[in-house]
Amino acid sequence: MELAQLPFSQACENNQRPILDVLKPKLTDSLQLLEVGSGTGQHATFFAHQLPHLTWQASDQHCNINHINCRINHFKRSNLPSAIALDISQTWPTQNYDAVFTANTLHIVNRQLVEAFFAGVAKITLTNANLFIYGPFNYQKQYTSDSNANFDIWLKQRDPQSGIRDIEWIVELANAQQFELVEDVSMPANNRLVHFIKR
Ligand SMILES: C[S@@+](CC[C@H](N)C(=O)[O-])C[C@H]1O[C@@H](n2cnc3c(N)ncnc32)[C@H](O)[C@@H]1O
């Protein structure tokens, strides 16, 4: 399939460079990164190109793997293997990773799957692993912008179980799995890039 026919996200095009600026200095010692919920695969192809010292393992639910791999095959990079099927609610890989990245997933899945995400990440990582979570969050139960408040209404109309998460709950879940919050970076379009390290 032609690249132009594959699913495409303008948001990915817009946010990949600002995300890279944060990730790059933090990933100098990481070699094996797992991306959860790769979506269109645009982040995977961009970051694998920009971070050639590490292997970027894309993953998503089974139904998305074909189109992600079509995109990956167009780029043919040795540090960008075929995407693997990984449903947060199912069995996680047995391989260990020293970094995990996920963008715009925790407000899509339900609360049980947010908990399952942290349990799964804990299983596949060793001490000092990096965990990066990109997306919108609420602080002290407040939206950080009107656009996020409207987005949350839209999300809940689609799926009442979804919604923008409280950062305090996310940090609590991370801490329970030995991940310590090291930085919470403000990003364009009222998003955050939250960085945890496993202690
Ligand atoms: C809003 S999209 C974000 C995609 C991409 N990371 C981005 O930033 O554009 C949410 C992603 O989460 C994935 N997802 C939803 N439920 C999931 C689950 N149970 N396990 C793994 N991924 C899931 C979807 O397939 C989709 O790719």
Short mmCIF file of C-alpha atoms and ligand atoms in Angstrom, two decimals:
data_model
loop_
_atom_site.label_atom_id
_atom_site.label_comp_id
_atom_site.label_asym_id
_atom_site.label_seq_id
_atom_site.Cartn_x
_atom_site.Cartn_y
_atom_site.Cartn_z
CA MET A 1 0.00 0.00 0.00
CA GLU A 2 1.22 3.52 -0.81
CA LEU A 3 2.33 5.67 2.12
CA ALA A 4 -0.32 8.28 1.22
CA GLN A 5 -3.08 5.67 1.62
CA LEU A 6 -2.12 4.69 5.16
CA PRO A 7 -3.82 6.12 8.27
CA PHE A 8 -2.30 9.52 9.03
CA SER A 9 -2.37 11.79 12.08
CA GLN A 10 -1.67 15.50 11.68
CA ALA A 11 -1.26 15.68 15.48
CA CYS A 12 1.68 13.24 15.24
CA GLU A 13 3.31 15.41 12.60
CA ASN A 14 2.89 18.43 14.84
CA ASN A 15 4.03 16.91 18.13
CA GLN A 16 6.88 14.62 17.06
CA ARG A 17 9.59 17.31 17.01
CA PRO A 18 8.72 18.81 20.43
CA ILE A 19 8.53 15.27 21.86
CA LEU A 20 11.91 14.39 20.34
CA ASP A 21 13.50 17.46 21.94
CA VAL A 22 12.51 16.12 25.36
CA LEU A 23 13.20 12.42 24.68
CA LYS A 24 16.59 12.70 22.99
CA PRO A 25 18.78 13.77 25.95
CA LYS A 26 16.94 11.34 28.24
CA LEU A 27 17.38 8.29 25.98
CA THR A 28 21.14 8.42 25.43
CA ASP A 29 21.70 5.25 27.51
CA SER A 30 18.58 3.35 26.39
CA LEU A 31 18.89 0.62 23.75
CA GLN A 32 15.54 -1.19 23.61
CA LEU A 33 12.38 0.90 23.64
CA LEU A 34 8.82 -0.43 23.50
CA GLU A 35 6.10 1.91 22.23
CA VAL A 36 2.60 1.01 23.41
CA GLY A 37 -0.34 2.05 21.21
CA SER A 38 1.67 3.12 18.15
CA GLY A 39 -1.46 4.16 16.22
CA THR A 40 -0.47 5.17 12.69
CA GLY A 41 3.20 4.28 13.25
CA GLN A 42 4.31 7.83 12.44
CA HIS A 43 5.98 8.31 15.83
CA ALA A 44 7.81 4.99 15.44
CA THR A 45 9.25 5.83 12.03
CA PHE A 46 10.20 9.37 13.03
CA PHE A 47 11.79 8.48 16.38
CA ALA A 48 13.62 5.42 15.02
CA HIS A 49 15.17 7.69 12.39
CA GLN A 50 16.08 10.37 14.92
CA LEU A 51 17.37 7.96 17.59
CA PRO A 52 19.46 5.48 15.59
CA HIS A 53 21.33 4.15 18.66
CA LEU A 54 18.24 2.38 19.99
CA THR A 55 15.75 -0.18 18.70
CA TRP A 56 12.22 1.24 18.56
CA GLN A 57 9.69 -1.57 18.97
CA ALA A 58 6.26 -0.39 17.88
CA SER A 59 3.15 -2.19 19.14
CA ASP A 60 -0.61 -1.86 19.13
CA GLN A 61 -3.79 -3.91 19.15
CA HIS A 62 -3.82 -6.65 16.53
CA CYS A 63 -6.23 -4.76 14.23
CA ASN A 64 -3.67 -1.95 13.71
CA ILE A 65 -0.56 -4.02 13.09
CA ASN A 66 -0.93 -4.38 9.31
CA HIS A 67 -1.03 -0.68 8.55
CA ILE A 68 1.75 0.11 11.05
CA ASN A 69 3.93 -2.51 9.38
CA CYS A 70 3.10 -1.14 5.91
CA ARG A 71 4.47 2.20 7.10
CA ILE A 72 7.49 0.58 8.77
CA ASN A 73 8.25 -1.39 5.59
CA HIS A 74 8.43 1.84 3.60
CA PHE A 75 11.29 3.05 5.80
CA LYS A 76 13.28 -0.23 6.13
CA ARG A 77 15.36 0.77 9.14
CA SER A 78 17.47 -1.78 11.00
CA ASN A 79 16.47 -0.25 14.36
CA LEU A 80 12.75 -0.41 13.52
CA PRO A 81 11.53 -4.04 13.63
CA SER A 82 8.02 -5.03 12.60
CA ALA A 83 5.36 -3.90 15.05
CA ILE A 84 4.10 -6.52 17.50
CA ALA A 85 0.52 -7.10 18.63
CA LEU A 86 0.23 -5.94 22.22
CA ASP A 87 -3.14 -5.39 23.85
CA ILE A 88 -2.64 -3.78 27.25
CA SER A 89 -5.24 -6.12 28.74
CA GLN A 90 -3.55 -9.30 27.44
CA THR A 91 -0.22 -11.02 28.02
CA TRP A 92 2.75 -8.68 27.69
CA PRO A 93 6.00 -9.61 25.88
CA THR A 94 8.57 -11.67 27.72
CA GLN A 95 11.45 -9.53 26.45
CA ASN A 96 12.89 -6.80 28.69
CA TYR A 97 13.02 -3.16 27.61
CA ASP A 98 14.96 -0.29 29.12
CA ALA A 99 12.50 2.33 27.92
CA VAL A 100 8.75 2.52 27.27
CA PHE A 101 6.90 5.30 25.42
CA THR A 102 3.20 5.80 24.97
CA ALA A 103 1.33 8.76 23.47
CA ASN A 104 -2.35 9.56 23.75
CA THR A 105 -3.38 6.15 25.04
CA LEU A 106 -4.23 6.46 28.74
CA HIS A 107 -7.26 8.67 28.08
CA ILE A 108 -8.49 6.23 25.40
CA VAL A 109 -8.51 3.03 27.44
CA ASN A 110 -10.63 2.44 30.55
CA ARG A 111 -9.34 2.80 34.13
CA GLN A 112 -8.71 -0.95 34.52
CA LEU A 113 -6.49 -0.84 31.45
CA VAL A 114 -4.61 2.18 32.77
CA GLU A 115 -3.81 0.05 35.84
CA ALA A 116 -2.94 -2.89 33.59
CA PHE A 117 -0.61 -0.62 31.61
CA PHE A 118 1.52 0.12 34.68
CA ALA A 119 1.51 -3.51 35.79
CA GLY A 120 2.58 -4.58 32.28
CA VAL A 121 5.32 -1.96 32.05
CA ALA A 122 6.63 -3.07 35.42
CA LYS A 123 6.86 -6.69 34.19
CA ILE A 124 8.92 -5.91 31.10
CA THR A 125 11.37 -3.40 32.59
CA LEU A 126 14.40 -3.56 34.85
CA THR A 127 15.77 -1.02 37.33
CA ASN A 128 16.62 2.37 35.77
CA ALA A 129 14.20 1.90 32.86
CA ASN A 130 12.66 5.09 31.49
CA LEU A 131 8.91 5.47 31.08
CA PHE A 132 7.49 8.36 29.02
CA ILE A 133 3.79 9.16 28.84
CA TYR A 134 2.57 11.85 26.46
CA GLY A 135 -0.90 13.34 26.42
CA PRO A 136 -3.31 15.62 28.26
CA PHE A 137 -3.70 15.37 32.05
CA ASN A 138 -5.76 17.06 34.74
CA TYR A 139 -4.12 18.66 37.77
CA GLN A 140 -5.94 18.85 41.13
CA LYS A 141 -9.07 17.63 39.28
CA GLN A 142 -8.95 20.67 36.97
CA TYR A 143 -8.64 20.79 33.20
CA THR A 144 -5.61 22.76 32.06
CA SER A 145 -7.55 24.40 29.18
CA ASP A 146 -11.02 24.79 27.71
CA SER A 147 -9.94 22.70 24.75
CA ASN A 148 -9.01 19.81 27.06
CA ALA A 149 -12.39 20.15 28.84
CA ASN A 150 -14.16 19.93 25.47
CA PHE A 151 -11.96 17.03 24.40
CA ASP A 152 -12.90 15.16 27.59
CA ILE A 153 -16.62 15.63 26.84
CA TRP A 154 -16.03 14.31 23.33
CA LEU A 155 -14.07 11.32 24.66
CA LYS A 156 -16.79 10.41 27.17
CA GLN A 157 -19.55 10.68 24.56
CA ARG A 158 -17.63 8.12 22.51
CA ASP A 159 -16.81 5.90 25.49
CA PRO A 160 -17.91 6.79 29.04
CA GLN A 161 -15.00 4.70 30.38
CA SER A 162 -12.42 6.90 28.67
CA GLY A 163 -11.34 10.39 29.69
CA ILE A 164 -8.47 12.65 30.61
CA ARG A 165 -6.72 11.19 33.65
CA ASP A 166 -5.69 12.92 36.86
CA ILE A 167 -1.92 13.23 36.96
CA GLU A 168 -1.98 12.47 40.70
CA TRP A 169 -3.57 9.06 40.00
CA ILE A 170 -1.06 8.34 37.24
CA VAL A 171 1.85 9.14 39.57
CA GLU A 172 0.27 6.95 42.28
CA LEU A 173 0.00 4.00 39.87
CA ALA A 174 3.57 4.54 38.68
CA ASN A 175 4.92 4.79 42.24
CA ALA A 176 3.17 1.53 43.16
CA GLN A 177 5.28 -0.14 40.44
CA GLN A 178 8.54 1.50 41.63
CA PHE A 179 8.51 4.21 38.95
CA GLU A 180 9.51 7.61 40.29
CA LEU A 181 8.39 10.84 38.62
CA VAL A 182 11.49 12.72 37.48
CA GLU A 183 10.02 15.34 35.15
CA ASP A 184 6.66 16.58 33.97
CA VAL A 185 7.18 18.74 30.89
CA SER A 186 4.66 21.18 29.49
CA MET A 187 4.16 20.57 25.76
CA PRO A 188 2.35 22.42 22.97
CA ALA A 189 -1.43 22.10 22.62
CA ASN A 190 -1.99 21.64 26.38
CA ASN A 191 -0.27 18.28 26.51
CA ARG A 192 2.35 16.95 28.93
CA LEU A 193 5.30 14.62 28.59
CA VAL A 194 5.76 12.81 31.88
CA HIS A 195 9.03 11.00 32.57
CA PHE A 196 9.39 8.26 35.19
CA ILE A 197 12.43 6.15 36.08
CA LYS A 198 12.18 2.70 37.67
CA ARG A 199 14.05 2.62 41.00
C1 LIG B 1 -5.47 8.07 20.21
S1 LIG B 1 -4.60 6.74 19.59
C2 LIG B 1 -2.92 7.28 19.79
C3 LIG B 1 -2.02 6.70 18.76
C4 LIG B 1 -0.59 7.27 18.73
N1 LIG B 1 0.15 6.86 19.90
C5 LIG B 1 -0.62 8.77 18.60
O1 LIG B 1 -0.16 9.48 19.50
O2 LIG B 1 -1.14 9.23 17.58
C6 LIG B 1 -4.76 5.50 20.85
C7 LIG B 1 -4.06 4.21 20.54
O3 LIG B 1 -4.25 3.32 21.62
C8 LIG B 1 -4.45 2.04 21.06
N2 LIG B 1 -5.16 1.20 22.03
C9 LIG B 1 -6.45 1.29 22.41
N3 LIG B 1 -6.75 0.31 23.26
C10 LIG B 1 -5.62 -0.42 23.43
C11 LIG B 1 -5.32 -1.60 24.15
N4 LIG B 1 -6.23 -2.22 24.89
N5 LIG B 1 -4.06 -2.09 24.07
C12 LIG B 1 -3.12 -1.47 23.30
N6 LIG B 1 -3.37 -0.36 22.60
C13 LIG B 1 -4.61 0.15 22.64
C14 LIG B 1 -5.27 2.30 19.82
O4 LIG B 1 -5.24 1.22 18.93
C15 LIG B 1 -4.58 3.54 19.28
O5 LIG B 1 -3.52 3.22 18.45
#
